[in-house]
PDB file of C-alpha atoms and ligand atoms in Angstrom:
ATOM      1  CA  MET Z   1     148.951  79.299  45.720  1.00  0.00           C
ATOM      2  CA  VAL Z   2     151.132  78.086  48.554  1.00  0.00           C
ATOM      3  CA  VAL Z   3     150.676  74.524  49.796  1.00  0.00           C
ATOM      4  CA  LEU Z   4     151.441  73.843  53.461  1.00  0.00           C
ATOM      5  CA  ILE Z   5     152.460  70.226  54.011  1.00  0.00           C
ATOM      6  CA  ASP Z   6     152.110  68.877  57.531  1.00  0.00           C
ATOM      7  CA  ASN Z   7     153.736  65.546  58.248  1.00  0.00           C
ATOM      8  CA  GLY Z   8     152.085  64.810  61.542  1.00  0.00           C
ATOM      9  CA  HIS Z   9     153.776  62.908  64.297  1.00  0.00           C
ATOM     10  CA  GLY Z  10     157.384  62.973  65.436  1.00  0.00           C
ATOM     11  CA  GLN Z  11     160.042  60.368  65.992  1.00  0.00           C
ATOM     12  CA  GLU Z  12     159.125  59.941  69.671  1.00  0.00           C
ATOM     13  CA  THR Z  13     155.357  59.579  69.132  1.00  0.00           C
ATOM     14  CA  PRO Z  14     154.523  56.178  70.687  1.00  0.00           C
ATOM     15  CA  GLY Z  15     153.050  53.397  68.545  1.00  0.00           C
ATOM     16  CA  LYS Z  16     152.429  54.539  64.977  1.00  0.00           C
ATOM     17  CA  ARG Z  17     154.344  51.773  63.237  1.00  0.00           C
ATOM     18  CA  SER Z  18     153.641  48.591  61.294  1.00  0.00           C
ATOM     19  CA  PRO Z  19     153.691  45.424  63.440  1.00  0.00           C
ATOM     20  CA  ASP Z  20     156.981  44.367  61.799  1.00  0.00           C
ATOM     21  CA  GLY Z  21     158.483  47.816  62.445  1.00  0.00           C
ATOM     22  CA  ARG Z  22     159.297  48.427  58.775  1.00  0.00           C
ATOM     23  CA  LEU Z  23     156.948  51.372  58.404  1.00  0.00           C
ATOM     24  CA  ARG Z  24     157.055  54.149  60.981  1.00  0.00           C
ATOM     25  CA  GLU Z  25     154.397  56.765  60.416  1.00  0.00           C
ATOM     26  CA  TYR Z  26     156.555  59.787  61.294  1.00  0.00           C
ATOM     27  CA  ALA Z  27     159.314  58.721  58.890  1.00  0.00           C
ATOM     28  CA  TYR Z  28     156.964  57.674  56.111  1.00  0.00           C
ATOM     29  CA  ALA Z  29     154.971  60.913  56.258  1.00  0.00           C
ATOM     30  CA  ARG Z  30     158.197  62.924  56.167  1.00  0.00           C
ATOM     31  CA  ASP Z  31     159.434  61.003  53.129  1.00  0.00           C
ATOM     32  CA  ILE Z  32     156.124  61.658  51.350  1.00  0.00           C
ATOM     33  CA  ALA Z  33     156.119  65.324  52.443  1.00  0.00           C
ATOM     34  CA  ARG Z  34     159.625  65.877  51.066  1.00  0.00           C
ATOM     35  CA  ARG Z  35     158.734  64.189  47.784  1.00  0.00           C
ATOM     36  CA  LEU Z  36     155.452  66.117  47.533  1.00  0.00           C
ATOM     37  CA  GLU Z  37     157.208  69.415  48.166  1.00  0.00           C
ATOM     38  CA  ALA Z  38     159.646  68.638  45.323  1.00  0.00           C
ATOM     39  CA  GLU Z  39     156.843  67.488  42.996  1.00  0.00           C
ATOM     40  CA  LEU Z  40     154.757  70.628  43.607  1.00  0.00           C
ATOM     41  CA  LEU Z  41     157.756  72.916  43.111  1.00  0.00           C
ATOM     42  CA  ALA Z  42     158.504  71.060  39.851  1.00  0.00           C
ATOM     43  CA  ARG Z  43     154.917  71.792  38.766  1.00  0.00           C
ATOM     44  CA  GLY Z  44     155.372  75.474  39.578  1.00  0.00           C
ATOM     45  CA  VAL Z  45     153.315  75.369  42.795  1.00  0.00           C
ATOM     46  CA  ASP Z  46     154.846  76.932  45.902  1.00  0.00           C
ATOM     47  CA  ALA Z  47     155.087  74.419  48.745  1.00  0.00           C
ATOM     48  CA  VAL Z  48     156.335  74.551  52.318  1.00  0.00           C
ATOM     49  CA  ARG Z  49     156.807  71.783  54.871  1.00  0.00           C
ATOM     50  CA  LEU Z  50     155.302  73.021  58.130  1.00  0.00           C
ATOM     51  CA  THR Z  51     157.245  70.644  60.351  1.00  0.00           C
ATOM     52  CA  PRO Z  52     160.674  69.904  58.906  1.00  0.00           C
ATOM     53  CA  GLU Z  53     161.834  68.729  62.350  1.00  0.00           C
ATOM     54  CA  GLU Z  54     162.078  65.008  63.093  1.00  0.00           C
ATOM     55  CA  CYS Z  55     160.610  65.537  66.579  1.00  0.00           C
ATOM     56  CA  ASP Z  56     156.938  65.865  67.404  1.00  0.00           C
ATOM     57  CA  VAL Z  57     155.812  69.477  66.998  1.00  0.00           C
ATOM     58  CA  PRO Z  58     152.722  70.236  69.124  1.00  0.00           C
ATOM     59  CA  LEU Z  59     149.520  70.846  67.189  1.00  0.00           C
ATOM     60  CA  THR Z  60     149.158  74.361  68.619  1.00  0.00           C
ATOM     61  CA  GLU Z  61     152.561  75.247  67.153  1.00  0.00           C
ATOM     62  CA  ARG Z  62     151.767  73.605  63.806  1.00  0.00           C
ATOM     63  CA  CYS Z  63     148.498  75.567  63.593  1.00  0.00           C
ATOM     64  CA  ARG Z  64     150.287  78.773  64.587  1.00  0.00           C
ATOM     65  CA  ARG Z  65     152.807  78.249  61.783  1.00  0.00           C
ATOM     66  CA  ALA Z  66     150.037  77.555  59.266  1.00  0.00           C
ATOM     67  CA  ASN Z  67     147.967  80.582  60.275  1.00  0.00           C
ATOM     68  CA  LYS Z  68     150.880  82.922  59.566  1.00  0.00           C
ATOM     69  CA  TYR Z  69     150.130  82.311  55.879  1.00  0.00           C
ATOM     70  CA  GLY Z  70     146.599  83.720  56.197  1.00  0.00           C
ATOM     71  CA  THR Z  71     143.630  82.363  54.296  1.00  0.00           C
ATOM     72  CA  ARG Z  72     143.943  83.450  50.682  1.00  0.00           C
ATOM     73  CA  GLY Z  73     145.864  81.436  48.108  1.00  0.00           C
ATOM     74  CA  VAL Z  74     146.922  78.892  50.714  1.00  0.00           C
ATOM     75  CA  LEU Z  75     145.873  75.363  51.588  1.00  0.00           C
ATOM     76  CA  LEU Z  76     147.060  72.653  53.944  1.00  0.00           C
ATOM     77  CA  VAL Z  77     147.370  68.898  53.675  1.00  0.00           C
ATOM     78  CA  SER Z  78     148.328  66.748  56.648  1.00  0.00           C
ATOM     79  CA  ILE Z  79     149.801  63.381  55.692  1.00  0.00           C
ATOM     80  CA  HIS Z  80     149.175  60.309  57.846  1.00  0.00           C
ATOM     81  CA  VAL Z  81     149.025  56.536  57.670  1.00  0.00           C
ATOM     82  CA  ASN Z  82     146.050  54.816  59.264  1.00  0.00           C
ATOM     83  CA  ALA Z  83     146.015  51.972  61.795  1.00  0.00           C
ATOM     84  CA  ALA Z  84     143.122  49.654  62.607  1.00  0.00           C
ATOM     85  CA  GLY Z  85     144.377  48.480  65.980  1.00  0.00           C
ATOM     86  CA  ALA Z  86     146.590  49.472  68.874  1.00  0.00           C
ATOM     87  CA  ASP Z  87     147.498  45.887  69.808  1.00  0.00           C
ATOM     88  CA  GLY Z  88     150.639  45.698  67.689  1.00  0.00           C
ATOM     89  CA  GLY Z  89     149.146  43.038  65.390  1.00  0.00           C
ATOM     90  CA  TRP Z  90     148.115  42.875  61.746  1.00  0.00           C
ATOM     91  CA  HIS Z  91     144.537  43.732  60.788  1.00  0.00           C
ATOM     92  CA  ASP Z  92     142.242  43.413  57.784  1.00  0.00           C
ATOM     93  CA  ALA Z  93     141.126  47.038  57.367  1.00  0.00           C
ATOM     94  CA  ARG Z  94     142.697  48.773  54.400  1.00  0.00           C
ATOM     95  CA  GLY Z  95     142.186  51.633  52.010  1.00  0.00           C
ATOM     96  CA  TRP Z  96     142.673  55.366  51.623  1.00  0.00           C
ATOM     97  CA  SER Z  97     140.591  58.125  53.228  1.00  0.00           C
ATOM     98  CA  ALA Z  98     140.369  61.901  53.537  1.00  0.00           C
ATOM     99  CA  PHE Z  99     139.203  63.818  56.614  1.00  0.00           C
ATOM    100  CA  VAL Z 100     137.975  67.335  57.282  1.00  0.00           C
ATOM    101  CA  SER Z 101     137.077  68.934  60.613  1.00  0.00           C
ATOM    102  CA  GLY Z 102     133.532  69.565  61.834  1.00  0.00           C
ATOM    103  CA  ASN Z 103     133.894  73.287  61.120  1.00  0.00           C
ATOM    104  CA  ALA Z 104     135.250  72.682  57.599  1.00  0.00           C
ATOM    105  CA  SER Z 105     134.575  75.295  54.925  1.00  0.00           C
ATOM    106  CA  LEU Z 106     133.160  74.416  51.525  1.00  0.00           C
ATOM    107  CA  LYS Z 107     136.708  74.945  50.227  1.00  0.00           C
ATOM    108  CA  SER Z 108     138.098  72.269  52.550  1.00  0.00           C
ATOM    109  CA  LYS Z 109     135.395  69.876  51.374  1.00  0.00           C
ATOM    110  CA  THR Z 110     136.155  70.673  47.724  1.00  0.00           C
ATOM    111  CA  LEU Z 111     139.845  70.035  48.352  1.00  0.00           C
ATOM    112  CA  ALA Z 112     138.942  66.701  49.969  1.00  0.00           C
ATOM    113  CA  ARG Z 113     136.840  65.742  46.936  1.00  0.00           C
ATOM    114  CA  CYS Z 114     139.697  66.655  44.568  1.00  0.00           C
ATOM    115  CA  LEU Z 115     142.129  64.496  46.558  1.00  0.00           C
ATOM    116  CA  ILE Z 116     139.660  61.589  46.676  1.00  0.00           C
ATOM    117  CA  LYS Z 117     139.145  61.715  42.909  1.00  0.00           C
ATOM    118  CA  ALA Z 118     142.894  61.757  42.390  1.00  0.00           C
ATOM    119  CA  ALA Z 119     143.337  58.803  44.769  1.00  0.00           C
ATOM    120  CA  ARG Z 120     140.822  56.819  42.702  1.00  0.00           C
ATOM    121  CA  ARG Z 121     142.561  57.770  39.463  1.00  0.00           C
ATOM    122  CA  HIS Z 122     145.772  56.354  40.934  1.00  0.00           C
ATOM    123  CA  GLY Z 123     144.007  53.085  41.628  1.00  0.00           C
ATOM    124  CA  LEU Z 124     143.654  53.377  45.385  1.00  0.00           C
ATOM    125  CA  SER Z 125     140.639  51.903  47.090  1.00  0.00           C
ATOM    126  CA  VAL Z 126     138.904  54.831  48.811  1.00  0.00           C
ATOM    127  CA  ARG Z 127     137.059  54.381  52.106  1.00  0.00           C
ATOM    128  CA  GLU Z 128     134.019  56.617  51.742  1.00  0.00           C
ATOM    129  CA  TYR Z 129     131.874  57.983  54.549  1.00  0.00           C
ATOM    130  CA  ALA Z 130     128.888  57.882  52.195  1.00  0.00           C
ATOM    131  CA  PRO Z 131     128.492  57.792  48.395  1.00  0.00           C
ATOM    132  CA  ARG Z 132     127.608  61.498  48.195  1.00  0.00           C
ATOM    133  CA  VAL Z 133     129.890  62.536  51.049  1.00  0.00           C
ATOM    134  CA  PRO Z 134     133.104  60.636  50.370  1.00  0.00           C
ATOM    135  CA  TYR Z 135     135.201  62.422  53.035  1.00  0.00           C
ATOM    136  CA  TRP Z 136     135.063  61.804  56.783  1.00  0.00           C
ATOM    137  CA  THR Z 137     134.463  64.449  59.431  1.00  0.00           C
ATOM    138  CA  GLN Z 138     136.458  64.356  62.636  1.00  0.00           C
ATOM    139  CA  ASP Z 139     137.523  66.778  65.327  1.00  0.00           C
ATOM    140  CA  LEU Z 140     141.085  67.282  64.062  1.00  0.00           C
ATOM    141  CA  ALA Z 141     143.014  70.251  65.457  1.00  0.00           C
ATOM    142  CA  ILE Z 142     145.226  70.595  62.350  1.00  0.00           C
ATOM    143  CA  CYS Z 143     142.074  71.128  60.256  1.00  0.00           C
ATOM    144  CA  ARG Z 144     139.851  72.759  62.900  1.00  0.00           C
ATOM    145  CA  ASP Z 145     142.302  75.378  64.174  1.00  0.00           C
ATOM    146  CA  THR Z 146     143.864  76.366  60.849  1.00  0.00           C
ATOM    147  CA  ARG Z 147     142.149  79.097  58.884  1.00  0.00           C
ATOM    148  CA  CYS Z 148     142.943  77.959  55.349  1.00  0.00           C
ATOM    149  CA  PRO Z 149     141.312  75.026  53.514  1.00  0.00           C
ATOM    150  CA  ALA Z 150     142.720  71.922  55.197  1.00  0.00           C
ATOM    151  CA  VAL Z 151     142.429  68.175  54.658  1.00  0.00           C
ATOM    152  CA  LEU Z 152     144.047  65.281  56.510  1.00  0.00           C
ATOM    153  CA  THR Z 153     144.772  62.164  54.456  1.00  0.00           C
ATOM    154  CA  GLU Z 154     145.089  58.673  55.929  1.00  0.00           C
ATOM    155  CA  ASN Z 155     147.185  56.889  53.342  1.00  0.00           C
ATOM    156  CA  LEU Z 156     146.206  53.245  53.702  1.00  0.00           C
ATOM    157  CA  PHE Z 157     146.848  51.148  56.818  1.00  0.00           C
ATOM    158  CA  MET Z 158     150.267  50.489  58.269  1.00  0.00           C
ATOM    159  CA  ASP Z 159     148.885  47.458  60.145  1.00  0.00           C
ATOM    160  CA  ASN Z 160     147.568  45.765  57.010  1.00  0.00           C
ATOM    161  CA  ARG Z 161     150.235  43.588  55.372  1.00  0.00           C
ATOM    162  CA  GLU Z 162     149.257  44.333  51.771  1.00  0.00           C
ATOM    163  CA  ASP Z 163     148.865  48.058  52.390  1.00  0.00           C
ATOM    164  CA  ALA Z 164     152.204  48.280  54.235  1.00  0.00           C
ATOM    165  CA  ASP Z 165     154.049  46.407  51.469  1.00  0.00           C
ATOM    166  CA  TRP Z 166     152.578  48.654  48.802  1.00  0.00           C
ATOM    167  CA  LEU Z 167     153.201  51.860  50.782  1.00  0.00           C
ATOM    168  CA  LEU Z 168     156.866  50.948  51.180  1.00  0.00           C
ATOM    169  CA  SER Z 169     157.304  50.138  47.486  1.00  0.00           C
ATOM    170  CA  GLU Z 170     158.639  52.823  45.182  1.00  0.00           C
ATOM    171  CA  GLU Z 171     155.463  52.451  43.094  1.00  0.00           C
ATOM    172  CA  GLY Z 172     153.348  53.074  46.193  1.00  0.00           C
ATOM    173  CA  LYS Z 173     155.320  56.117  47.327  1.00  0.00           C
ATOM    174  CA  GLN Z 174     155.130  57.664  43.869  1.00  0.00           C
ATOM    175  CA  ALA Z 175     151.372  57.083  43.682  1.00  0.00           C
ATOM    176  CA  VAL Z 176     150.782  58.636  47.126  1.00  0.00           C
ATOM    177  CA  VAL Z 177     152.828  61.687  46.137  1.00  0.00           C
ATOM    178  CA  ALA Z 178     151.172  61.968  42.716  1.00  0.00           C
ATOM    179  CA  LEU Z 179     147.629  61.737  44.055  1.00  0.00           C
ATOM    180  CA  HIS Z 180     148.297  64.618  46.465  1.00  0.00           C
ATOM    181  CA  ALA Z 181     149.954  66.716  43.752  1.00  0.00           C
ATOM    182  CA  ASP Z 182     147.135  65.972  41.268  1.00  0.00           C
ATOM    183  CA  GLY Z 183     144.363  66.660  43.790  1.00  0.00           C
ATOM    184  CA  ILE Z 184     145.991  69.918  44.849  1.00  0.00           C
ATOM    185  CA  THR Z 185     146.555  71.189  41.301  1.00  0.00           C
ATOM    186  CA  ASP Z 186     142.983  70.214  40.377  1.00  0.00           C
ATOM    187  CA  TYR Z 187     141.713  72.219  43.377  1.00  0.00           C
ATOM    188  CA  ALA Z 188     144.008  75.166  42.587  1.00  0.00           C
ATOM    189  CA  GLY Z 189     142.653  75.221  39.013  1.00  0.00           C
ATOM    190  CA  ARG Z 190     139.064  75.429  40.299  1.00  0.00           C
ATOM    191  CA  ALA Z 191     139.987  78.078  42.852  1.00  0.00           C
ATOM    192  CA  GLY Z 192     141.614  80.141  40.104  1.00  0.00           C
ATOM    193  CA  GLY Z 193     145.180  79.552  41.205  1.00  0.00           C
TER     194      GLY Z 193
HETATM  195 ZN1   ZN M   1     148.714  59.814  62.145  1.00  0.00          ZN
END
């Protein structure tokens, strides 16, 4: 199994920060991606960061890189932090969620369920689409245009004070990394490696 880790936006992507500027999505996702890569390798799972650059890599290029790995024994997670508003202020919405694309395979949905279960085990409050369908469906190029199972995670809200504080804490970072590693290894076990 090789795990492709996408860390979304680049340094120059506008917005995408907490109102106090402490959390920038591109930097946070890269920190998590680096930690997740190390954690997976430590667990004996091959992992690759798709976008090691600090700059924004266009989605077409990210999908092209991912598709070079084919479809078998490969999966992709794209790491993001959610925002409730675009007005630069704090908001009340909070919680963790997983997304698949409209054309998602059963495998992508299974991976999403594994990640959601792991998020709950790590004590995160999960935003569910519906009780029986806990993941959300959206037209996301990184999931839609990649051929392997792919899930995008929105790791809490950067414009919620409590979420931002927790995300920036060492405890929070370790939990976000661990839930991805646990969800992925759970999925890999079901998929037979
Ligand atoms: Zn994002």
